[in-house]
Coordinates of C-alpha atoms in Angstrom, one line a residue:
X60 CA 5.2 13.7 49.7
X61 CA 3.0 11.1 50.9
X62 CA 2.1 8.6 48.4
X63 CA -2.0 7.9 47.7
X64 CA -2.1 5.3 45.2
X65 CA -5.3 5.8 43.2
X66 CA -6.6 3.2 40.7
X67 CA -7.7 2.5 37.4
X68 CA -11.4 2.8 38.2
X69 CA -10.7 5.6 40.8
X70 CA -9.3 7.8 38.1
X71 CA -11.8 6.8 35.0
X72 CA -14.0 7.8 37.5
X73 CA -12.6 11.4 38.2
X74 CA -11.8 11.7 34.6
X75 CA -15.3 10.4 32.9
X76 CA -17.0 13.5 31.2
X77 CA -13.7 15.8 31.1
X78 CA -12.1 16.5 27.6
X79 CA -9.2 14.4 26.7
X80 CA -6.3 16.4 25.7
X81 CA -5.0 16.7 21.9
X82 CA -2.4 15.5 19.4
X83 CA -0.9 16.4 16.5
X84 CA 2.6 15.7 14.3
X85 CA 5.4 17.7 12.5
X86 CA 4.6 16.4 8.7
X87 CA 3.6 18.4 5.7
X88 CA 0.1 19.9 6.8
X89 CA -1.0 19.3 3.0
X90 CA -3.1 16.4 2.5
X91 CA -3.6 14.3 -0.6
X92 CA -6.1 15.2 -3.2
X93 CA -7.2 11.6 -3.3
X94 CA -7.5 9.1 -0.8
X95 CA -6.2 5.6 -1.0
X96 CA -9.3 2.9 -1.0
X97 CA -8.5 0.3 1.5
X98 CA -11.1 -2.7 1.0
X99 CA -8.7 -5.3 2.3
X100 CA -10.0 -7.1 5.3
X101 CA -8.1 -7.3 8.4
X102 CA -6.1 -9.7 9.7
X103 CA -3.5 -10.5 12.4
X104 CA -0.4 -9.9 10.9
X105 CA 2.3 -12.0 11.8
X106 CA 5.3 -9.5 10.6
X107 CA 4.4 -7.2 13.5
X108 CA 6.8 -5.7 14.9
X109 CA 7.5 -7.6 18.5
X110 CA 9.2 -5.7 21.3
X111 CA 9.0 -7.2 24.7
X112 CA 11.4 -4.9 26.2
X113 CA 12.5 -5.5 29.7
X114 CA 10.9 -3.5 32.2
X115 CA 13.1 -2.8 34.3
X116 CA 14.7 1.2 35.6
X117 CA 17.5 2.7 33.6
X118 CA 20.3 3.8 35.9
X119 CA 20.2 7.5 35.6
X120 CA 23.1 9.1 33.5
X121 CA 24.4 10.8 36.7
X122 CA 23.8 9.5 40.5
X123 CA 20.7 11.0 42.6
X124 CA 21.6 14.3 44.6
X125 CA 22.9 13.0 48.0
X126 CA 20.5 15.2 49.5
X127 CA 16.4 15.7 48.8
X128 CA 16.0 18.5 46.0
X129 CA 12.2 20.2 46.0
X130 CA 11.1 19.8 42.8
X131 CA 7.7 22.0 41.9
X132 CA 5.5 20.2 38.9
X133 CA 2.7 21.8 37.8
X134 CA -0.5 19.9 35.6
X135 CA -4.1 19.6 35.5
X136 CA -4.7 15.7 37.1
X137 CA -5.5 16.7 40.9
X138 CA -4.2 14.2 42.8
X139 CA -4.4 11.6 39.6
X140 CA 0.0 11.9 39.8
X141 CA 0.1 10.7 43.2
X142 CA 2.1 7.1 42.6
X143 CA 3.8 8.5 39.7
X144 CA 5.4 11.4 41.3
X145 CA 5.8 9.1 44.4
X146 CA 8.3 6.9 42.4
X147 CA 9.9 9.4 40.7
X148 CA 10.9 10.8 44.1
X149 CA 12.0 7.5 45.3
X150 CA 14.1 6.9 42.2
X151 CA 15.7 10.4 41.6
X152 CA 15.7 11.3 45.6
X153 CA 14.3 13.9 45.1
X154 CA 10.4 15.7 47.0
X155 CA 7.9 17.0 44.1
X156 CA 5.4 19.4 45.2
X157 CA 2.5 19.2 43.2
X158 CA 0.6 22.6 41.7
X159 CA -2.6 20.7 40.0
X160 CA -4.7 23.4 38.5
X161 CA -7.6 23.5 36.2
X162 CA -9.2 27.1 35.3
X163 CA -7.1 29.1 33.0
X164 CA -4.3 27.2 33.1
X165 CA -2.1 28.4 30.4
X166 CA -2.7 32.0 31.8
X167 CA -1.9 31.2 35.0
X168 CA 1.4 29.4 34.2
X169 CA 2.0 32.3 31.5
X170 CA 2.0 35.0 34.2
X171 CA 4.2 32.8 36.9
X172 CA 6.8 32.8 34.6
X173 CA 6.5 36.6 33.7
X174 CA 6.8 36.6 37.7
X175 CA 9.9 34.3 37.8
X176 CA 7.8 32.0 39.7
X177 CA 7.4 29.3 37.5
X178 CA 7.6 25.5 38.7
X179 CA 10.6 23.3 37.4
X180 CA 8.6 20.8 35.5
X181 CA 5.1 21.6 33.7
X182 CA 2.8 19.6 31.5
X183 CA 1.6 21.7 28.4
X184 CA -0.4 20.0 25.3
X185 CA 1.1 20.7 22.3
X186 CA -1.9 21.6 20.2
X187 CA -3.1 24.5 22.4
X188 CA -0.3 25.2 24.3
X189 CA 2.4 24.8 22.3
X190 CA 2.4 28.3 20.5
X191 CA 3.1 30.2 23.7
X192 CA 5.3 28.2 25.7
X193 CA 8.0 27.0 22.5
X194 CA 8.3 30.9 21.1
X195 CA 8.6 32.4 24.4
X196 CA 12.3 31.2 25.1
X197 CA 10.8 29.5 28.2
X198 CA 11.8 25.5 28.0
X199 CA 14.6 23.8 28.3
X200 CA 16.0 21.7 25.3
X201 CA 16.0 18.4 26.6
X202 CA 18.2 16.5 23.6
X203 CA 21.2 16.3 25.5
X204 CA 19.3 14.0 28.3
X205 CA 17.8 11.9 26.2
X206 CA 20.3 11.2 24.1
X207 CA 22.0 9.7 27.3
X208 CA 19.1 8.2 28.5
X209 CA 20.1 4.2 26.4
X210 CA 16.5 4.5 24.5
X211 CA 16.3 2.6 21.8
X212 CA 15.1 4.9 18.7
X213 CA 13.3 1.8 16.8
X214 CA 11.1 1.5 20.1
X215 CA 9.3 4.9 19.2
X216 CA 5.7 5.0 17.8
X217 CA 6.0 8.5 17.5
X218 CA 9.2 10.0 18.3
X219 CA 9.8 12.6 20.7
X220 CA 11.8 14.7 17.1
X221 CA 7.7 16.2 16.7
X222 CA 8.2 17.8 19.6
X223 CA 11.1 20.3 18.3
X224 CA 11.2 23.6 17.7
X225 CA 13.9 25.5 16.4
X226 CA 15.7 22.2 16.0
X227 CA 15.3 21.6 20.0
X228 CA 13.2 19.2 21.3
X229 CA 11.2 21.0 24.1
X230 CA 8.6 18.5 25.6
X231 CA 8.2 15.0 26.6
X232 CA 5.2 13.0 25.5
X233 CA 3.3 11.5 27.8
X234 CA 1.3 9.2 25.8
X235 CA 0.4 8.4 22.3
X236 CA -1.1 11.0 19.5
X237 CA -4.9 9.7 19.7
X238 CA -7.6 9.3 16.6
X239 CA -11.0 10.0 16.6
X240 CA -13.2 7.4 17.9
X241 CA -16.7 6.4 18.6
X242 CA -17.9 3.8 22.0
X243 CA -21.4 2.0 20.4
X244 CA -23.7 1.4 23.8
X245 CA -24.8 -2.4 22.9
X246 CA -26.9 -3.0 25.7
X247 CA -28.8 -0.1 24.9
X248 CA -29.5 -0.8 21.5
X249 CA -30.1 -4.6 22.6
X250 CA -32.8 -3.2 25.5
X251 CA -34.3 -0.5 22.9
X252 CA -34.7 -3.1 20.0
X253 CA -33.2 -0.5 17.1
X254 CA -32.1 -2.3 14.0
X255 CA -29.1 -0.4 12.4
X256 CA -29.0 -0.4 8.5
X257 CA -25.5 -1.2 8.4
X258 CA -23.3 -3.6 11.0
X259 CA -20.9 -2.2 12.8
X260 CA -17.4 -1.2 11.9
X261 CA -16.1 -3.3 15.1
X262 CA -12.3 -4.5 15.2
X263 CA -11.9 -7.1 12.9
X264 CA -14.2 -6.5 10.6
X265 CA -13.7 -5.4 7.0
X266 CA -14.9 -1.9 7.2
X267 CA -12.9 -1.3 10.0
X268 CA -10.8 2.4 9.7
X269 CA -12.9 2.2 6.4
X270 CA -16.7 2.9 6.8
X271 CA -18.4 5.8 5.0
X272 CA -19.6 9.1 6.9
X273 CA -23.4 8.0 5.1
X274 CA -23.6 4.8 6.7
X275 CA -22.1 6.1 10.5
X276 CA -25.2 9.1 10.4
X277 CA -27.8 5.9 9.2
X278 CA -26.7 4.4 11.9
X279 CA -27.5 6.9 14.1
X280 CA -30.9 8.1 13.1
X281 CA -31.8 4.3 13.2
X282 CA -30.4 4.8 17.1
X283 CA -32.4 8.6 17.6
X284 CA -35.6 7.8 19.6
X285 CA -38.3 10.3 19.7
X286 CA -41.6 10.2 22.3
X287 CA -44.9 10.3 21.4
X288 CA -45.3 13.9 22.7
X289 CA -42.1 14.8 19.8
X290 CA -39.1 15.0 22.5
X291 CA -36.2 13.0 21.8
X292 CA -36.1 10.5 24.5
X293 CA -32.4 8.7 23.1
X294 CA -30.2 10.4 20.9
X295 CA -28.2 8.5 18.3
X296 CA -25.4 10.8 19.3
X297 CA -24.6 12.3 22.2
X298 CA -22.3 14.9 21.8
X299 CA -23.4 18.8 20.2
X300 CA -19.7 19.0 19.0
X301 CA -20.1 22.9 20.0
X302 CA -16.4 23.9 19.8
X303 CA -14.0 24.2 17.3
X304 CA -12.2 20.9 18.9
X305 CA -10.6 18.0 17.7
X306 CA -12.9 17.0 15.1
X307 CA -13.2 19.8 13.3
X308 CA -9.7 20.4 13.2
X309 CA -9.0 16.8 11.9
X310 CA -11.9 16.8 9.8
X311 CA -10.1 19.5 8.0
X312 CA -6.8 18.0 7.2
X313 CA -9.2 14.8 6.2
X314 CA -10.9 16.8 3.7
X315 CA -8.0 18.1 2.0
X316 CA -7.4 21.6 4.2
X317 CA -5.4 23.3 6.4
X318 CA -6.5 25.7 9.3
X319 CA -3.6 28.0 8.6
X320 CA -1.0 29.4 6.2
X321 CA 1.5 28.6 7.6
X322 CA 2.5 26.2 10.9
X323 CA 5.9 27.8 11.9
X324 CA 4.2 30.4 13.9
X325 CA 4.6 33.2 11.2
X326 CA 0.7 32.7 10.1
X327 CA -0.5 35.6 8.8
X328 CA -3.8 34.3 8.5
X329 CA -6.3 31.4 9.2
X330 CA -8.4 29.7 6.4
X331 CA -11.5 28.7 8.2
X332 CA -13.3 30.2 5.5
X333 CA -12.3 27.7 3.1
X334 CA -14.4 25.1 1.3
X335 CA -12.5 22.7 3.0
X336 CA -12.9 23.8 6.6
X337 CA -17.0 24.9 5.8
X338 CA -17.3 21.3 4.6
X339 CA -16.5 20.0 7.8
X340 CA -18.5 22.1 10.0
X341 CA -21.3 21.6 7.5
X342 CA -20.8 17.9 8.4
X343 CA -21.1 17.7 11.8
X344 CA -23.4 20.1 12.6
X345 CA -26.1 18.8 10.4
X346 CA -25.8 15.9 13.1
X347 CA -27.6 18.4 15.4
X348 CA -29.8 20.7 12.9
X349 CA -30.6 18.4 10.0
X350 CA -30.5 15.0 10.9
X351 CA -31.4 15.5 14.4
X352 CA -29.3 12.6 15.8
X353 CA -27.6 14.9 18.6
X354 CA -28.4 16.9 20.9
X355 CA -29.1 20.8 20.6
X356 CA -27.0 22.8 22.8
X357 CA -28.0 23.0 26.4
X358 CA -29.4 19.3 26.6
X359 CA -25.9 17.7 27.9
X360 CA -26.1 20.4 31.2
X361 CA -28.7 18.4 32.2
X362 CA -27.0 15.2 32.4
X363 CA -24.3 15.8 34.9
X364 CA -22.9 12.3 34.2
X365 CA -23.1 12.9 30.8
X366 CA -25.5 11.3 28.0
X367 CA -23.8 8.6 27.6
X368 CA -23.1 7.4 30.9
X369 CA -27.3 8.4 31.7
X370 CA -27.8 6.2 28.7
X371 CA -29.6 9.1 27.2
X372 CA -27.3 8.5 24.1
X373 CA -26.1 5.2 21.7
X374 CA -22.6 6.8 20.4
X375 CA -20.1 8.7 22.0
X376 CA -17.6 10.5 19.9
X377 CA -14.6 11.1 21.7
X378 CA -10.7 11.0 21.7
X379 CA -9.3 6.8 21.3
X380 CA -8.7 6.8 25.1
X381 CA -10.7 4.1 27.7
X382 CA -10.3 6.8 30.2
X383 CA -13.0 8.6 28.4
X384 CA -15.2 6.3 28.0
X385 CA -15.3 4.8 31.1
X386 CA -14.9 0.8 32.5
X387 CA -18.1 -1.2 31.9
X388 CA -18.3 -2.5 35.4
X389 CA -18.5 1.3 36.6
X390 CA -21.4 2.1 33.4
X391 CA -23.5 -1.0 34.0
X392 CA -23.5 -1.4 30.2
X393 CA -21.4 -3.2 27.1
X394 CA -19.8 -0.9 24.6
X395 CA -17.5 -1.1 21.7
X396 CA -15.4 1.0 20.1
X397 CA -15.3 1.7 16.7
X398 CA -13.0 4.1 14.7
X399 CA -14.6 7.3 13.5
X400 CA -15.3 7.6 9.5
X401 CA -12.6 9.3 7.4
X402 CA -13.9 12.8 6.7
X403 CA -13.1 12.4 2.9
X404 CA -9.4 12.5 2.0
X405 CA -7.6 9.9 4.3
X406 CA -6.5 8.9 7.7
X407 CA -4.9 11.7 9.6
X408 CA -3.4 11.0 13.0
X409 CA -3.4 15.2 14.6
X410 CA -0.4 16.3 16.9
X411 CA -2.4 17.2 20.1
X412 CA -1.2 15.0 23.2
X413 CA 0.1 16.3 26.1
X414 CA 4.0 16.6 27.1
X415 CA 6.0 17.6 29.9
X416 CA 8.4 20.0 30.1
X417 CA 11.3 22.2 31.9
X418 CA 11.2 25.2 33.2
X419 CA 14.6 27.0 31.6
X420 CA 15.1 28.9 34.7
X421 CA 14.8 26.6 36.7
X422 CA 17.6 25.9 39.6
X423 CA 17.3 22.2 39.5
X424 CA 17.9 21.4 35.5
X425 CA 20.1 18.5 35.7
X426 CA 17.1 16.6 37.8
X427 CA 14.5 18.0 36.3
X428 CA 15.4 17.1 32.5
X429 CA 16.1 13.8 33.8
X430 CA 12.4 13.2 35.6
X431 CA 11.1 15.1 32.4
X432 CA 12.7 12.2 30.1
X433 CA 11.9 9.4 32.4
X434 CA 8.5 10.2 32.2
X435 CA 8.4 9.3 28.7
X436 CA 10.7 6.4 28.0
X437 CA 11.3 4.9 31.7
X438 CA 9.5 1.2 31.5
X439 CA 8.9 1.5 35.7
X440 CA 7.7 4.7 35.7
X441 CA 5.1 3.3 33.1
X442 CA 4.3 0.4 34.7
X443 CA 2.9 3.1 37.2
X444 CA 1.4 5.6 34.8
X445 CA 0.4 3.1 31.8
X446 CA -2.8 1.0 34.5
X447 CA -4.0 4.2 35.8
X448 CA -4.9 6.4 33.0
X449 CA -5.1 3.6 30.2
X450 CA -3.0 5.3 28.1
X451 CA -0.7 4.1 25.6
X452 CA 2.7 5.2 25.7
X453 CA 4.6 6.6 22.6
X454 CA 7.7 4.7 23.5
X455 CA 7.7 1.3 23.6
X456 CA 4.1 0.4 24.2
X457 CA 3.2 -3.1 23.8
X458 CA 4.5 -4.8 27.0
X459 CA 1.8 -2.8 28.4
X460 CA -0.8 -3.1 25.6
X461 CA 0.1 -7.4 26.1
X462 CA -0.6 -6.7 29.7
X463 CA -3.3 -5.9 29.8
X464 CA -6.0 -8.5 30.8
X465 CA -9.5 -7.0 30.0
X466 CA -9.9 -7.6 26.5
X467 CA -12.6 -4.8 25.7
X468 CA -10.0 -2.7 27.2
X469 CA -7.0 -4.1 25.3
X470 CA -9.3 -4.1 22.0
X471 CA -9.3 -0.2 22.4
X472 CA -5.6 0.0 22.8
X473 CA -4.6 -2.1 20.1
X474 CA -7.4 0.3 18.3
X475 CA -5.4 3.5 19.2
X476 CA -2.2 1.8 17.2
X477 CA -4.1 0.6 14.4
X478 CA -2.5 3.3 12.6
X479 CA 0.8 3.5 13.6
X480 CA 2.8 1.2 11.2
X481 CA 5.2 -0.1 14.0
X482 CA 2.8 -1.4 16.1
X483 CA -0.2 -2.1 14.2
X484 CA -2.3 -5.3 13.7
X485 CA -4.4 -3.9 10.7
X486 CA -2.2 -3.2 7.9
X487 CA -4.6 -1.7 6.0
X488 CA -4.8 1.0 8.5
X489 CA -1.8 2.0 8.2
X490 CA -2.4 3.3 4.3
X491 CA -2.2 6.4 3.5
X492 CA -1.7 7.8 6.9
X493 CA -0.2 11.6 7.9
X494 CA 0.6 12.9 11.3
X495 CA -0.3 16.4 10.6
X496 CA 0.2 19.9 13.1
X497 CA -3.1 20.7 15.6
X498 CA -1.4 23.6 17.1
X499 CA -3.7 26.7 16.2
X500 CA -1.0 29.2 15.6
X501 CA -0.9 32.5 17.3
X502 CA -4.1 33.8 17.2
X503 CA -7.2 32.8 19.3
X504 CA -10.0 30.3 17.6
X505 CA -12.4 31.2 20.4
X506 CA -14.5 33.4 17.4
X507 CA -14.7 29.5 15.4
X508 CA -16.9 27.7 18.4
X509 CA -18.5 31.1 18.4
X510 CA -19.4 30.6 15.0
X511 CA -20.1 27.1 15.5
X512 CA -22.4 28.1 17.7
X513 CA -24.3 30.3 15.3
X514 CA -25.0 27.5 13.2
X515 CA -26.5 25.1 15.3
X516 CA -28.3 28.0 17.1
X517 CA -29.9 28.4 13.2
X518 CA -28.8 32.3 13.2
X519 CA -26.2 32.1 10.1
X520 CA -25.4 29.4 7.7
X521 CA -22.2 27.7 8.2
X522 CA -19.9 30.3 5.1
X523 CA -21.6 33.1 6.9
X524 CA -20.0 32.2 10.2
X525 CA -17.3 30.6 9.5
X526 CA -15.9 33.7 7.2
X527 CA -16.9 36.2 10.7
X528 CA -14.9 33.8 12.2
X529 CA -12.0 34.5 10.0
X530 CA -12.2 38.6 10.5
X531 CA -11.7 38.2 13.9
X532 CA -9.2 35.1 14.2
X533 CA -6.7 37.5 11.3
X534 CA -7.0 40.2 14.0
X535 CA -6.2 38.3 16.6
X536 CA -3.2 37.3 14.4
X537 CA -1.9 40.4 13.7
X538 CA -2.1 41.7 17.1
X539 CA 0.3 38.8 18.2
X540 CA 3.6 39.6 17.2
X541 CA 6.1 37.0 15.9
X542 CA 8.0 36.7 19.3
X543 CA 11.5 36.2 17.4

């Protein structure tokens, strides 16, 4: 395969204004009925945990085919897995023909396999993906590799253990579980002269991880600019938040809820109705309909490049990745990152990143669980991966957060572990954390952003939606057998 090396600002680039993918882990779903109050400030903590591992290749636990195998790897990066896949072939001899697709991606892969045309390796996300790909008998357990593979368990920020399913562990991560954060657009609040009520949560402060929902929309209407003929000219805000996405969903746990009633894959019904869930959506769609701090739907569509990026917006709510954010030298502008406020009951970290897996059927398993395990542990293959999609890994990653040399960038990253205990340099962060499920079951939640929708469209109130939503997600349910 010929080898295009693409960098850091060529991908954030391609990747600015596309939806990061989710994350999620296998805990209790339940969430405390009261949070922990964490007023400590932070401070560098000397007792972190310091792994410089070497970064150097593994041998692999069996020598490289003597001949080239074709390897087929399917994802949704275009050409963004160019180097990677060019060392991997280098280092397990081995040519990987790339299948990048976008548009209904899990139906696509879904009907190669019915076909017996599915590629070896595949990248699925485990919040929306996983249900159909780990009950259909379709992946190949991938504990016997690993556990050859000389990784070190205590290196783990999140081990690869939340990726089982019937005691098996299916998937690779490829990075990090993400939390919900905000990028603050300082030059534009500099150049528009708005005074915020309340200073920013920034790293290192003492609200950091612990500011109030109140103060973050203050914030924001003191960042909503409206024209003298009415129009909003800058929104505090710039996202709708029009689907039932990653907010919402980890809004819930934070509020003391669950989306389901179960998270083995035997729901019998969702629970979107619930005060818990309402709350939520009540939340952030006020953004939009009562405070008026983000945009009504439609307005982004007109900002290809996105509001934020037009500077049509201060904040930017989005997944803890740099990738979406974008490098200052490409904006033109300064931004900070902050956390996003606690929805009520605690810090939840969601299961929702994206792994990769193998194809069960495939005729090349012995290579292919191999690449498939290097891809999450290998220090090389990170040293690739790690730079170009600014991504932290779940395995070992702070060689590569210590490596890196822009500091906002390196702020963000050390941000994304805050609340990881291993790793983090704000203890208090780390309090009263759960890694709870994001995987939506078996049943479609298309009828939840429908309802969604509804709301900030001002046709029903948020319990009228919300319980139409639950009719037709149940339905959806029981239509979908329990596949064993």
């Amino acid at each position: 395969m010929k080898n295009h090396s693409l960098s850091r600002r060529d991908f954030l680039n391609l990747s600015l204004g596309a939806t990061a993918s989710a994350l999620l882990v296998a805990c209790q779903p339940r969430v405390p009925e009261s949070a922990v109050e964490v007023e400590a400030p932070i401070e560098e903590d000397t007792e972190t945990v310091e792994v410089e591992a070497e970064v150097e290749m593994e041998e692999p636990a069996t020598a490289p085919p003597a001949e080239p195998v074709d390897l087929r790897f399917i994802h949704w990066w275009g050409e963004m897995l160019n180097e990677p896949c060019g060392l991997l072939e280098e280092k397990f001899n081995v040519t990987i023909t790339q299948e990048p697709a976008s548009e209904a991606y899990d139906e696509k892969l879904l009907t190669m396999f019915a076909g017996g045309v599915a590629p070896d390796l595949l990248v699925i996300a485990q919040d929306w993906g996983a249900p159909q790909f780990f009950t259909g008998d379709l992946l190949l357990p991938l504990d016997d590799v690993l556990e050859t593979a000389n990784v070190d368990p205590d290196l783990w920020a999140a081990p690869p253990t939340d990726q089982r399913f019937q005691g098996s562990i299916l998937g690779m991560q490829l990075f990090l579980w993400q939390v919900q954060g905000a990028a603050v657009n300082l030059d534009l609040i500099e150049k528009e002269g708005f005074e915020v009520p309340h200073p920013w949560p920034f790293w290192g402060t003492e609200e950091f991880d612990n500011w109030s929902w109140d103060k973050f929309v203050d914030n924001l209407k003191a960042c909503t600019k409206i024209g003298a003929d009415g129009e909003t000219e800058i929104y505090g805000s710039c996202r709708t938040l029009e689907w039932f996405d990653e907010n919402y969903i980890t809004g819930t746990y934070e509020n003391g809820g669950q989306l389901l009633d179960s998270y083995d894959y035997r729901e019998t019904e969702c629970l979107v109705d619930s005060p818990e869930v309402c709350g939520v959506v009540q939340q952030l769609t006020d953004l939009v309909v009562t405070h008026k701090v983000a945009p009504p739907m439609g307005v982004e569509a007109g900002f290809p490049e996105g509001l934020f990026r037009s500077q049509k917006g201060v904040v930017f709510i989005f997944w803890m990745a740099y990738s979406g954010y974008g490098l200052e030298e490409d904006l033109g502008f300064r931004y900070r990152v902050i956390m996003l406020p606690h929805y009520g009951k605690g810090r939840r970290i969601m299961k929702a990143g994206n792994m990769v897996c193998v194809n069960k059927d495939s005729p090349n398993l012995d290579v292919a669980a191999r690449i498939a395990v290097a891809m999450g542990t290998d220090a090389e293959f990170m040293e690739v991966w790690v730079p170009a999609m600014t991504f932290v890994p779940a395995y070992n990653p702070m060689p590569f957060v210590r490596a890196e040399t822009d500091p906002a960038i390196q702020e963000t990253l050390k941000i994304w572990l805050a609340r990881y205990s291993a790793y983090s340099e704000c203890r208090p962060c780390t309090e009263d954390v759960q890694i709870v499920e994001g995987h939506r079951g078996r049943g479609s939640f298309r009828a939840a952003s429908t309802a969604i929708q509804h709301v900030l469209a001002g046709e029903k109130t948020v319990e009228q939606a919300m319980a139409d939503a639950k009719v037709e997600i149940d339905a959806t349910i029981a239509e979908t057998p329990v596949p064993w």
